[in-house]
Short mmCIF file of C-alpha atoms in Angstrom, two decimals:
data_model
loop_
_atom_site.label_atom_id
_atom_site.label_comp_id
_atom_site.label_asym_id
_atom_site.label_seq_id
_atom_site.Cartn_x
_atom_site.Cartn_y
_atom_site.Cartn_z
CA MET A 235 -21.59 24.06 91.16
CA ALA A 236 -21.78 23.88 94.97
CA THR A 237 -19.31 25.38 96.73
CA HIS A 238 -17.88 24.20 100.50
CA ASP A 239 -15.84 25.59 103.24
CA PRO A 240 -12.14 25.25 103.32
CA PRO A 241 -10.92 22.59 105.80
CA LEU A 242 -10.73 23.61 109.33
CA ASP A 243 -7.09 24.52 110.69
CA HIS A 244 -5.42 26.21 113.21
CA PHE A 245 -4.93 29.32 110.35
CA SER A 246 -8.62 29.41 109.51
CA SER A 247 -10.63 32.29 110.18
CA ALA A 248 -12.27 33.19 113.19
CA THR A 249 -15.17 33.48 111.68
CA ARG A 250 -14.38 29.78 109.25
CA MET A 251 -13.72 28.55 113.07
CA LEU A 252 -17.35 29.89 113.89
CA GLU A 253 -19.13 28.31 111.25
CA ALA A 254 -17.38 25.27 112.17
CA LEU A 255 -18.61 25.36 115.88
CA ARG A 256 -22.37 25.99 114.63
CA GLN A 257 -22.32 23.11 112.14
CA ARG A 258 -20.99 20.81 114.84
CA GLU A 259 -17.76 20.06 112.75
CA VAL A 260 -15.64 20.69 115.87
CA SER A 261 -16.35 21.67 119.55
CA SER A 262 -15.33 24.36 121.65
CA VAL A 263 -13.21 22.00 123.49
CA GLU A 264 -11.57 20.57 120.78
CA LEU A 265 -10.43 23.70 119.24
CA LEU A 266 -9.43 24.63 122.31
CA GLU A 267 -7.57 21.79 122.46
CA MET A 268 -6.14 22.62 119.14
CA HIS A 269 -4.73 25.74 119.73
CA LEU A 270 -3.33 24.95 123.09
CA ARG A 271 -1.12 21.97 120.88
CA ARG A 272 -0.21 24.82 118.92
CA ILE A 273 0.95 27.02 122.10
CA GLU A 274 3.11 23.55 123.57
CA ARG A 275 4.66 23.47 120.21
CA TYR A 276 5.56 27.00 119.28
CA ASP A 277 5.34 29.29 122.25
CA ALA A 278 8.33 28.62 124.16
CA THR A 279 10.20 30.25 121.31
CA LEU A 280 7.79 32.52 120.09
CA ASN A 281 6.80 33.62 124.32
CA ALA A 282 4.06 35.01 122.84
CA ILE A 283 1.28 34.48 125.26
CA VAL A 284 2.86 35.08 128.99
CA THR A 285 -0.54 35.17 131.02
CA PRO A 286 -2.25 31.16 130.24
CA ASP A 287 -5.89 30.62 131.53
CA PHE A 288 -5.97 27.06 130.05
CA GLU A 289 -7.92 25.03 133.16
CA GLN A 290 -10.75 28.32 133.09
CA ALA A 291 -11.02 27.98 129.21
CA ARG A 292 -11.51 24.29 129.05
CA LEU A 293 -14.63 24.65 132.11
CA VAL A 294 -16.01 27.67 130.01
CA ALA A 295 -15.51 25.24 126.32
CA GLU A 296 -17.51 22.94 127.90
CA GLU A 297 -19.91 25.22 128.77
CA ALA A 298 -19.98 26.75 125.45
CA ASP A 299 -20.61 23.17 124.17
CA ALA A 300 -23.56 22.48 126.20
CA ALA A 301 -25.25 25.93 125.37
CA ARG A 302 -24.70 24.71 122.04
CA LEU A 303 -26.36 21.64 122.41
CA ARG A 304 -29.56 23.73 123.96
CA GLY A 305 -30.04 25.47 120.76
CA ASP A 306 -27.84 28.93 122.14
CA ASP A 307 -25.45 30.95 119.75
CA GLY A 308 -23.77 34.02 120.41
CA ALA A 309 -21.14 36.28 118.24
CA LEU A 310 -18.37 34.33 119.67
CA LEU A 311 -19.72 31.42 121.10
CA GLY A 312 -17.23 28.43 121.67
CA LEU A 313 -14.17 30.39 119.82
CA PRO A 314 -11.02 30.78 121.46
CA VAL A 315 -9.96 34.16 122.21
CA THR A 316 -6.47 36.14 123.86
CA VAL A 317 -6.01 39.62 124.98
CA LYS A 318 -3.97 42.47 125.38
CA GLU A 319 -1.74 41.67 128.88
CA THR A 320 -2.59 45.32 129.79
CA ILE A 321 -6.64 44.53 129.36
CA ASP A 322 -8.05 43.78 132.80
CA VAL A 323 -8.94 39.83 132.91
CA ALA A 324 -10.51 39.51 136.71
CA GLY A 325 -7.93 37.03 138.28
CA LEU A 326 -5.47 36.98 135.67
CA ARG A 327 -2.14 38.79 136.43
CA GLY A 328 -2.55 42.48 134.26
CA THR A 329 1.16 43.92 134.82
CA ALA A 330 1.90 45.82 132.09
CA GLY A 331 5.01 44.31 131.36
CA VAL A 332 6.64 46.24 134.88
CA PRO A 333 8.07 44.47 138.17
CA ALA A 334 6.05 46.81 140.40
CA PHE A 335 2.72 45.04 139.32
CA ALA A 336 4.20 41.87 138.92
CA GLU A 337 1.58 40.42 141.52
CA ARG A 338 -1.30 42.82 140.39
CA ARG A 339 -4.57 40.98 139.34
CA PRO A 340 -7.88 42.92 138.65
CA THR A 341 -11.44 42.06 140.42
CA LEU A 342 -13.36 43.19 137.42
CA ASP A 343 -12.97 42.42 133.62
CA ALA A 344 -12.76 45.15 131.38
CA LEU A 345 -15.34 46.79 129.68
CA LEU A 346 -14.68 45.04 126.66
CA VAL A 347 -13.35 42.02 128.30
CA THR A 348 -17.31 41.75 129.37
CA ARG A 349 -18.25 42.47 126.15
CA ALA A 350 -16.61 39.65 124.75
CA LYS A 351 -17.61 37.07 127.43
CA ALA A 352 -21.16 38.14 127.06
CA ALA A 353 -20.98 36.77 123.37
CA GLY A 354 -19.67 33.96 124.16
CA ALA A 355 -15.87 34.44 123.96
CA VAL A 356 -13.18 31.26 125.53
CA ILE A 357 -10.35 33.94 126.81
CA PHE A 358 -7.37 31.81 127.43
CA GLY A 359 -4.74 33.37 128.27
CA LYS A 360 -3.24 36.87 127.84
CA THR A 361 -0.19 38.45 125.23
CA ASN A 362 2.88 39.88 126.07
CA VAL A 363 3.93 43.82 126.29
CA PRO A 364 7.04 46.13 126.61
CA PRO A 365 6.77 47.89 130.03
CA PHE A 366 3.65 50.56 130.08
CA VAL A 367 3.21 49.21 126.54
CA TRP A 368 5.77 52.16 125.54
CA ASP A 369 7.70 51.03 122.63
CA TRP A 370 7.55 49.15 118.96
CA GLN A 371 8.85 46.04 120.26
CA THR A 372 7.77 43.51 122.65
CA ASN A 373 10.15 42.70 126.01
CA ASN A 374 9.81 43.59 129.39
CA PRO A 375 11.90 42.47 132.91
CA VAL A 376 8.93 40.52 133.90
CA PHE A 377 8.02 38.33 131.01
CA GLY A 378 10.88 38.69 129.33
CA LEU A 379 11.18 39.11 124.82
CA THR A 380 8.56 37.96 122.24
CA ARG A 381 10.06 37.24 118.79
CA ASN A 382 8.70 37.51 115.49
CA PRO A 383 7.47 34.24 113.79
CA TRP A 384 8.61 35.47 110.71
CA ASP A 385 12.28 36.08 111.88
CA LEU A 386 12.93 35.33 115.91
CA THR A 387 15.92 37.97 115.46
CA ARG A 388 13.31 40.41 114.90
CA THR A 389 10.54 42.04 116.76
CA PRO A 390 6.51 41.58 116.15
CA GLY A 391 6.03 45.34 117.48
CA GLY A 392 4.46 46.95 120.26
CA SER A 393 3.03 47.37 121.95
CA SER A 394 0.29 44.55 121.41
CA GLY A 395 3.41 42.41 119.67
CA GLY A 396 1.96 39.11 121.86
CA GLY A 397 -0.76 39.12 119.96
CA ALA A 398 0.42 39.76 116.47
CA ALA A 399 2.91 36.82 116.98
CA ALA A 400 0.67 34.71 118.29
CA LEU A 401 -1.69 35.01 115.57
CA ALA A 402 0.82 34.76 112.96
CA ALA A 403 2.20 31.66 114.39
CA GLY A 404 -1.55 29.83 114.27
CA LEU A 405 -1.83 30.05 118.46
CA THR A 406 -4.65 32.20 118.42
CA PRO A 407 -8.21 32.78 116.18
CA LEU A 408 -8.63 36.61 117.53
CA GLU A 409 -6.76 39.17 119.77
CA TYR A 410 -7.79 42.23 121.74
CA GLY A 411 -5.58 44.93 121.58
CA SER A 412 -5.21 48.81 122.64
CA ASP A 413 -3.44 51.63 120.30
CA MET A 414 -2.00 54.82 121.35
CA ALA A 415 1.00 55.07 118.86
CA GLY A 416 0.45 52.34 116.78
CA SER A 417 0.25 49.87 119.19
CA ILE A 418 -2.22 47.53 117.45
CA ARG A 419 -0.89 48.73 113.49
CA PHE A 420 2.39 48.04 114.17
CA PRO A 421 2.38 44.72 115.23
CA ALA A 422 -0.48 43.66 112.61
CA ALA A 423 2.33 45.34 109.65
CA PHE A 424 5.39 43.70 111.52
CA CYS A 425 3.43 40.22 111.51
CA GLY A 426 1.19 40.26 108.35
CA VAL A 427 -1.76 40.02 109.85
CA TYR A 428 -4.81 42.81 110.25
CA GLY A 429 -4.98 45.53 113.15
CA HIS A 430 -7.79 48.33 113.79
CA ARG A 431 -7.62 50.97 115.77
CA PRO A 432 -11.05 51.89 115.83
CA SER A 433 -13.31 55.42 115.59
CA ASP A 434 -12.49 57.45 119.10
CA SER A 435 -14.91 56.06 121.64
CA ALA A 436 -16.51 53.65 119.14
CA LEU A 437 -14.88 50.70 121.43
CA PRO A 438 -14.14 51.08 125.38
CA HIS A 439 -10.67 52.65 127.22
CA SER A 440 -10.98 51.49 130.45
CA GLY A 441 -10.13 48.23 131.95
CA HIS A 442 -6.57 49.02 130.97
CA LEU A 443 -2.97 49.46 132.65
CA PRO A 444 -1.67 52.11 132.03
CA GLY A 445 -4.99 53.77 132.71
CA SER A 446 -8.45 53.70 134.72
CA PRO A 447 -11.02 51.04 135.22
CA LEU A 448 -13.39 54.33 135.50
CA PRO A 449 -15.85 54.68 132.56
CA ASN A 450 -14.64 57.25 130.59
CA PRO A 451 -10.96 57.90 131.47
CA GLY A 452 -9.16 60.80 130.67
CA SER A 453 -7.14 59.63 127.51
CA ILE A 454 -7.80 60.88 124.83
CA LEU A 455 -5.31 59.14 122.01
CA GLY A 456 -5.88 55.80 123.71
CA THR A 457 -8.28 53.26 122.24
CA GLN A 458 -8.74 48.95 123.07
CA GLY A 459 -9.34 47.33 119.33
CA PRO A 460 -9.25 44.07 117.41
CA LEU A 461 -6.60 41.93 115.48
CA ALA A 462 -7.32 38.88 113.36
CA ARG A 463 -6.08 37.35 110.53
CA SER A 464 -8.89 38.55 108.23
CA ILE A 465 -10.81 41.55 107.75
CA ASP A 466 -13.99 39.69 108.61
CA ASP A 467 -13.23 38.63 111.90
CA ILE A 468 -11.51 42.32 112.57
CA GLU A 469 -15.39 43.13 111.80
CA LEU A 470 -16.78 40.96 113.67
CA ALA A 471 -14.88 41.69 117.11
CA PHE A 472 -15.47 45.35 116.47
CA ASP A 473 -18.85 44.61 116.20
CA VAL A 474 -19.02 42.45 119.77
CA ALA A 475 -17.31 45.24 121.83
CA SER A 476 -18.37 48.55 120.28
CA GLY A 477 -20.95 50.68 121.80
CA PRO A 478 -20.84 53.78 124.39
CA GLU A 479 -18.55 53.30 127.73
CA VAL A 480 -21.46 52.30 130.31
CA ASP A 481 -21.13 49.77 133.17
CA GLU A 482 -23.65 46.94 131.31
CA ALA A 483 -22.62 44.48 128.91
CA THR A 484 -25.82 44.75 127.07
CA ALA A 485 -27.20 48.28 127.64
CA TRP A 486 -25.42 50.00 124.62
CA HIS A 487 -26.04 50.38 120.88
CA LEU A 488 -23.39 51.81 118.77
CA GLU A 489 -25.25 52.66 115.08
CA ILE A 490 -22.35 52.31 112.63
CA PRO A 491 -23.32 53.31 109.07
CA PRO A 492 -22.73 50.82 105.98
CA ALA A 493 -19.69 51.02 103.82
CA ARG A 494 -20.01 53.78 101.54
CA HIS A 495 -19.61 51.92 98.80
CA LYS A 496 -19.45 47.77 97.55
CA ARG A 497 -16.64 47.52 94.86
CA LEU A 498 -13.37 49.05 94.85
CA ARG A 499 -13.75 50.98 91.75
CA ASP A 500 -16.21 52.98 93.26
CA PHE A 501 -13.81 54.05 95.93
CA ARG A 502 -12.03 57.76 95.98
CA VAL A 503 -8.90 56.50 97.53
CA ALA A 504 -6.13 59.64 98.69
CA VAL A 505 -2.75 58.58 98.98
CA MET A 506 -0.68 60.64 101.34
CA PRO A 507 2.16 62.30 100.00
CA PRO A 508 5.47 61.68 101.35
CA VAL A 509 6.18 63.18 104.55
CA PRO A 510 9.88 64.94 104.06
CA TRP A 511 11.35 64.92 107.24
CA VAL A 512 10.41 60.62 107.62
CA PRO A 513 12.19 58.44 105.81
CA VAL A 514 10.59 55.32 104.48
CA SER A 515 12.50 52.52 103.59
CA ASN A 516 12.32 50.94 99.51
CA ASP A 517 10.19 48.00 100.56
CA VAL A 518 7.27 49.81 102.20
CA LEU A 519 7.40 52.41 99.29
CA ALA A 520 7.70 49.72 96.86
CA ALA A 521 4.61 47.95 98.04
CA GLN A 522 2.26 51.14 98.48
CA GLU A 523 3.16 52.18 94.68
CA THR A 524 2.00 48.45 93.96
CA LEU A 525 -0.95 48.81 95.84
CA VAL A 526 -1.63 52.24 94.17
CA GLU A 527 -1.45 51.38 90.85
CA THR A 528 -3.71 47.58 91.61
CA VAL A 529 -6.30 50.43 92.70
CA GLU A 530 -6.09 52.12 90.06
CA ARG A 531 -6.55 49.71 87.80
CA THR A 532 -9.72 48.90 88.82
CA GLY A 533 -11.07 52.62 88.02
CA ALA A 534 -10.98 53.75 91.05
CA ARG A 535 -10.15 57.78 91.89
CA VAL A 536 -7.20 57.84 92.95
CA ALA A 537 -4.89 60.99 94.08
CA ARG A 538 -1.99 62.14 96.04
CA VAL A 539 -3.44 64.48 98.56
CA GLN A 540 -3.90 65.10 102.70
CA PRO A 541 -6.51 67.28 104.60
CA ASP A 542 -5.74 71.09 104.26
CA GLY A 543 -3.26 72.71 107.08
CA LEU A 544 -1.13 69.45 107.84
CA GLY A 545 1.70 70.58 105.71
CA ASP A 546 5.15 69.27 106.54
CA LEU A 547 3.05 67.17 108.87
CA ARG A 548 5.47 68.34 111.54
CA GLU A 549 3.36 70.82 113.59
CA PHE A 550 0.68 68.09 113.59
CA VAL A 551 3.15 65.77 115.34
CA ARG A 552 4.32 68.32 118.29
CA VAL A 553 0.75 68.70 119.01
CA TYR A 554 0.34 64.93 118.92
CA VAL A 555 3.95 64.07 120.81
CA SER A 556 3.18 66.85 123.41
CA LEU A 557 -0.56 65.56 124.36
CA LEU A 558 0.75 62.11 124.41
CA HIS A 559 3.53 63.33 127.41
CA VAL A 560 0.92 64.87 128.84
CA LEU A 561 -0.85 61.83 129.77
CA ALA A 562 2.06 60.32 129.93
CA SER A 563 3.56 61.82 132.61
CA GLY A 564 0.95 63.39 134.62
CA ALA A 565 1.13 60.75 137.40
CA LEU A 566 4.45 61.62 138.12
CA PRO A 567 5.95 64.22 140.54
CA VAL A 568 7.05 67.54 139.39
CA GLU A 569 10.55 67.61 140.15
CA GLU A 570 10.64 64.03 138.07
CA ARG A 571 8.76 65.73 134.92
CA HIS A 572 11.54 68.55 134.98
CA ARG A 573 14.45 66.19 135.60
CA GLN A 574 13.25 63.78 132.72
CA ALA A 575 12.48 66.77 130.58
CA ALA A 576 16.13 68.10 130.68
CA GLU A 577 17.03 64.78 129.78
CA LEU A 578 15.44 64.88 126.70
CA ARG A 579 16.09 67.90 126.05
CA ALA A 580 20.33 67.21 126.16
CA GLN A 581 19.62 64.50 122.68
CA ASP A 582 19.23 67.82 120.39
CA ASP A 583 16.60 66.03 118.94
CA GLU A 584 12.88 67.84 118.03
CA ILE A 585 10.59 64.89 118.83
CA CYS A 586 13.01 64.66 122.26
CA ALA A 587 11.75 68.43 122.36
CA MET A 588 8.08 67.53 121.73
CA MET A 589 8.45 65.10 124.54
CA ALA A 590 9.83 67.38 126.64
CA ASP A 591 7.49 69.99 126.33
CA GLY A 592 4.55 67.16 126.86
CA TYR A 593 6.51 66.69 130.42
CA GLU A 594 6.67 70.29 131.38
CA ALA A 595 2.87 71.44 130.01
CA THR A 596 0.99 74.22 132.02
CA ALA A 597 -1.93 73.95 131.61
CA ALA A 598 -2.82 76.78 129.13
CA ASP A 599 -0.38 74.44 127.22
CA TYR A 600 -2.69 71.36 127.61
CA LEU A 601 -5.96 73.33 126.14
CA ARG A 602 -3.96 74.94 123.74
CA TRP A 603 -2.81 71.55 121.93
CA ARG A 604 -6.09 70.39 122.33
CA ASP A 605 -7.81 73.19 120.75
CA GLN A 606 -5.34 72.40 118.20
CA ARG A 607 -6.64 68.67 118.04
CA GLU A 608 -9.91 70.30 116.96
CA ARG A 609 -8.87 72.05 114.28
CA TYR A 610 -7.36 68.91 112.60
CA ARG A 611 -10.39 66.91 113.47
CA ALA A 612 -12.75 69.42 111.51
CA ALA A 613 -9.93 69.19 108.59
CA PHE A 614 -10.43 65.65 108.74
CA ARG A 615 -14.07 65.80 108.53
CA ASP A 616 -13.88 67.85 105.52
CA PHE A 617 -11.29 65.89 103.81
CA PHE A 618 -13.35 62.40 103.79
CA ARG A 619 -16.68 64.49 102.45
CA GLU A 620 -14.48 64.10 99.08
CA TRP A 621 -12.33 61.28 99.48
CA ASP A 622 -13.15 57.20 101.60
CA VAL A 623 -10.12 56.78 102.79
CA LEU A 624 -6.80 58.02 102.92
CA LEU A 625 -3.30 55.07 102.35
CA SER A 626 -0.17 55.83 104.04
CA PRO A 627 2.41 53.42 105.61
CA ILE A 628 2.31 52.73 108.71
CA THR A 629 5.90 51.51 109.85
CA LEU A 630 8.76 53.00 108.35
CA THR A 631 10.66 49.86 107.71
CA ALA A 632 9.85 45.77 107.49
CA ALA A 633 10.23 44.22 111.25
CA PHE A 634 13.18 45.70 112.83
CA PRO A 635 15.75 43.59 114.88
CA HIS A 636 15.68 43.27 118.37
CA GLN A 637 16.70 47.09 120.36
CA ASP A 638 18.08 46.78 123.78
CA ILE A 639 15.56 47.62 126.19
CA ALA A 640 17.98 49.21 128.54
CA VAL A 641 18.50 51.50 126.36
CA PRO A 642 15.96 54.00 126.57
CA VAL A 643 13.36 54.73 123.44
CA TRP A 644 14.80 58.62 123.12
CA GLN A 645 18.47 57.62 122.67
CA ARG A 646 17.91 54.75 120.34
CA VAL A 647 18.44 54.55 116.63
CA LEU A 648 16.56 52.83 113.66
CA GLU A 649 18.20 51.69 110.00
CA VAL A 650 16.50 52.81 107.24
CA ASP A 651 17.72 51.51 104.42
CA GLY A 652 21.09 51.70 106.03
CA ARG A 653 20.49 55.70 107.00
CA SER A 654 20.43 56.03 111.11
CA VAL A 655 17.32 58.00 112.22
CA PRO A 656 15.90 58.76 115.76
CA TYR A 657 13.80 55.80 116.63
CA GLN A 658 10.93 57.66 117.65
CA VAL A 659 10.12 59.50 114.09
CA GLN A 660 8.40 56.69 114.03
CA TYR A 661 5.28 58.53 116.15
CA ALA A 662 4.85 59.93 112.52
CA TYR A 663 2.47 57.91 110.22
CA PRO A 664 0.83 56.41 113.64
CA CYS A 665 -0.13 59.49 114.93
CA ILE A 666 -2.46 60.58 111.93
CA ALA A 667 -5.36 58.18 113.04
CA SER A 668 -4.20 58.49 116.96
CA LEU A 669 -4.19 62.47 117.08
CA SER A 670 -7.29 62.95 114.74
CA GLY A 671 -8.81 59.77 116.02
CA TYR A 672 -10.59 58.44 113.04
CA PRO A 673 -10.53 54.82 112.41
CA ALA A 674 -7.16 52.99 110.76
CA THR A 675 -6.80 49.57 109.73
CA ALA A 676 -3.63 48.16 109.14
CA PHE A 677 -3.37 45.37 106.32
CA PRO A 678 -0.90 43.22 104.82
CA VAL A 679 -0.25 43.94 101.07
CA GLY A 680 3.34 41.85 100.06
CA ARG A 681 6.65 40.67 101.72
CA SER A 682 9.83 42.76 101.82
CA ALA A 683 13.07 41.60 99.26
CA SER A 684 13.68 39.61 102.41
CA GLY A 685 10.40 37.96 103.03
CA LEU A 686 9.47 40.00 105.89
CA PRO A 687 5.56 41.33 106.05
CA ILE A 688 4.79 44.68 104.79
CA GLY A 689 1.97 46.30 106.03
CA LEU A 690 0.12 49.78 105.14
CA GLN A 691 -2.91 51.66 106.54
CA ALA A 692 -6.06 53.19 105.90
CA MET A 693 -7.88 55.27 107.73
CA GLY A 694 -11.76 56.32 107.04
CA PRO A 695 -13.99 58.80 108.11
CA TYR A 696 -15.34 58.96 111.41
CA LEU A 697 -17.26 56.31 112.93
CA GLU A 698 -17.33 54.96 109.65
CA ASP A 699 -15.16 51.78 110.19
CA ARG A 700 -17.01 49.56 107.83
CA THR A 701 -15.75 51.94 105.18
CA VAL A 702 -12.39 51.43 105.87
CA PHE A 703 -12.74 47.24 106.25
CA GLN A 704 -14.58 47.31 103.18
CA PHE A 705 -11.81 48.68 101.43
CA ALA A 706 -9.20 46.34 102.93
CA ARG A 707 -11.47 43.55 102.01
CA LEU A 708 -11.94 44.47 98.15
CA VAL A 709 -8.01 44.90 98.51
CA ALA A 710 -7.67 41.47 100.03
CA GLU A 711 -9.81 40.30 97.01
CA GLU A 712 -7.15 41.57 94.52
CA ILE A 713 -4.20 41.34 96.35
CA GLY A 714 -4.37 38.39 98.69
CA SER A 715 -4.58 38.35 102.53
CA PHE A 716 -3.06 36.88 105.21
CA VAL A 717 -0.03 34.13 104.39
CA SER A 718 1.29 32.12 107.50
CA PRO A 719 5.25 32.33 107.75
CA PRO A 720 7.55 29.78 107.03
CA GLY A 721 7.79 27.06 109.43
CA TYR A 722 4.65 27.02 111.19
CA GLU A 723 2.53 25.54 108.14
CA MET A 724 1.62 22.13 110.20
#
């Protein structure tokens, strides 16, 4: 019996849209205009795409259509694509949501953008972020508040929140974001889409604000990566941008091994044991347990286990948070670092004290934490000889209500099933992948009691991103994948 591709619409996968372009079902110009009509209809409310480049995109789309008529092709040829506001696109504002950079216009593309353009992407806009990408929600003084299409009173997450909201509402088929403390994975979970934090250095770091335009910038925790509505799209976007940090768009190659298994029942699935001092909502725990039971029914090997030496994760989080705040405070004057450290210590909170340690770190502290990071990385290396993926929460709750950005992060609280906890405890689960540098994919697994998306994360072995992709792909075959939010079907 013949099979047919599903009808093309604004919620089609990027892979399906590219197939439609190759089969001449639709032109690049038509595909772009389809998305621009969606933006005109919905984005005044969502405020997801904050720096449009529609006229230039129309010209690029026309060039893509002409290229196809000549018989050319490319991995992304003619596909509309958005990028996070903090990733440099030559000529477009890149402000990081900070008034002091409101008119900043980089003259060079980030290397990731160079590679996407070389593959034929039609970059038509940039998506919203929190100031300096430093929040798990998306609101800033330059562009304002971005809303979650599942519930406008709630955040789409941060810091790649604009991109996740745009994907969930059908405003873009593919987004490139960045992740240091869950900034790809949090929004993916909150909006019911997919987001991948690649293996450390598998994708470029440069051309990001904050950061450096130079190859191989000094950040050891941040990376750029894709968000999409399907895991096939994630893998496609990963392949387009992956490779060593060099100046040329094409003079690079990175051999990523194939997935370890083809069938879910062959996977060895470790489930992160509960972290006793980090509360997770019943909705997230129930979704995880349902998935674990589903995976077990396939015959896969499943156990609650973690790498040796992680303990209750407190020391692991301490190393991560301290290193993160060394990086965050490096450009500040000494007096300002001490002032902020004193303010943090006055909060009488464990994670605030870790943040303060980073602000006041000596060179010896930094080297000691880097050494401990390598010990953790070695523990994960040993762990993934026996296990294929490590499954865990990424967020503590479903999408939470918008919080006041005038209140410092360290003075906020998060409600977890009626319990108030320090907002910054949300570092705990994202940092497992961020500190180790191992690949992690956030993927949808269902909805909360109130109907909001729930996402989990799967980590995999270093430079074996395809193993994580395959796990998420097989999970989707069992439980389903992206579902459009109510009210956005048409």
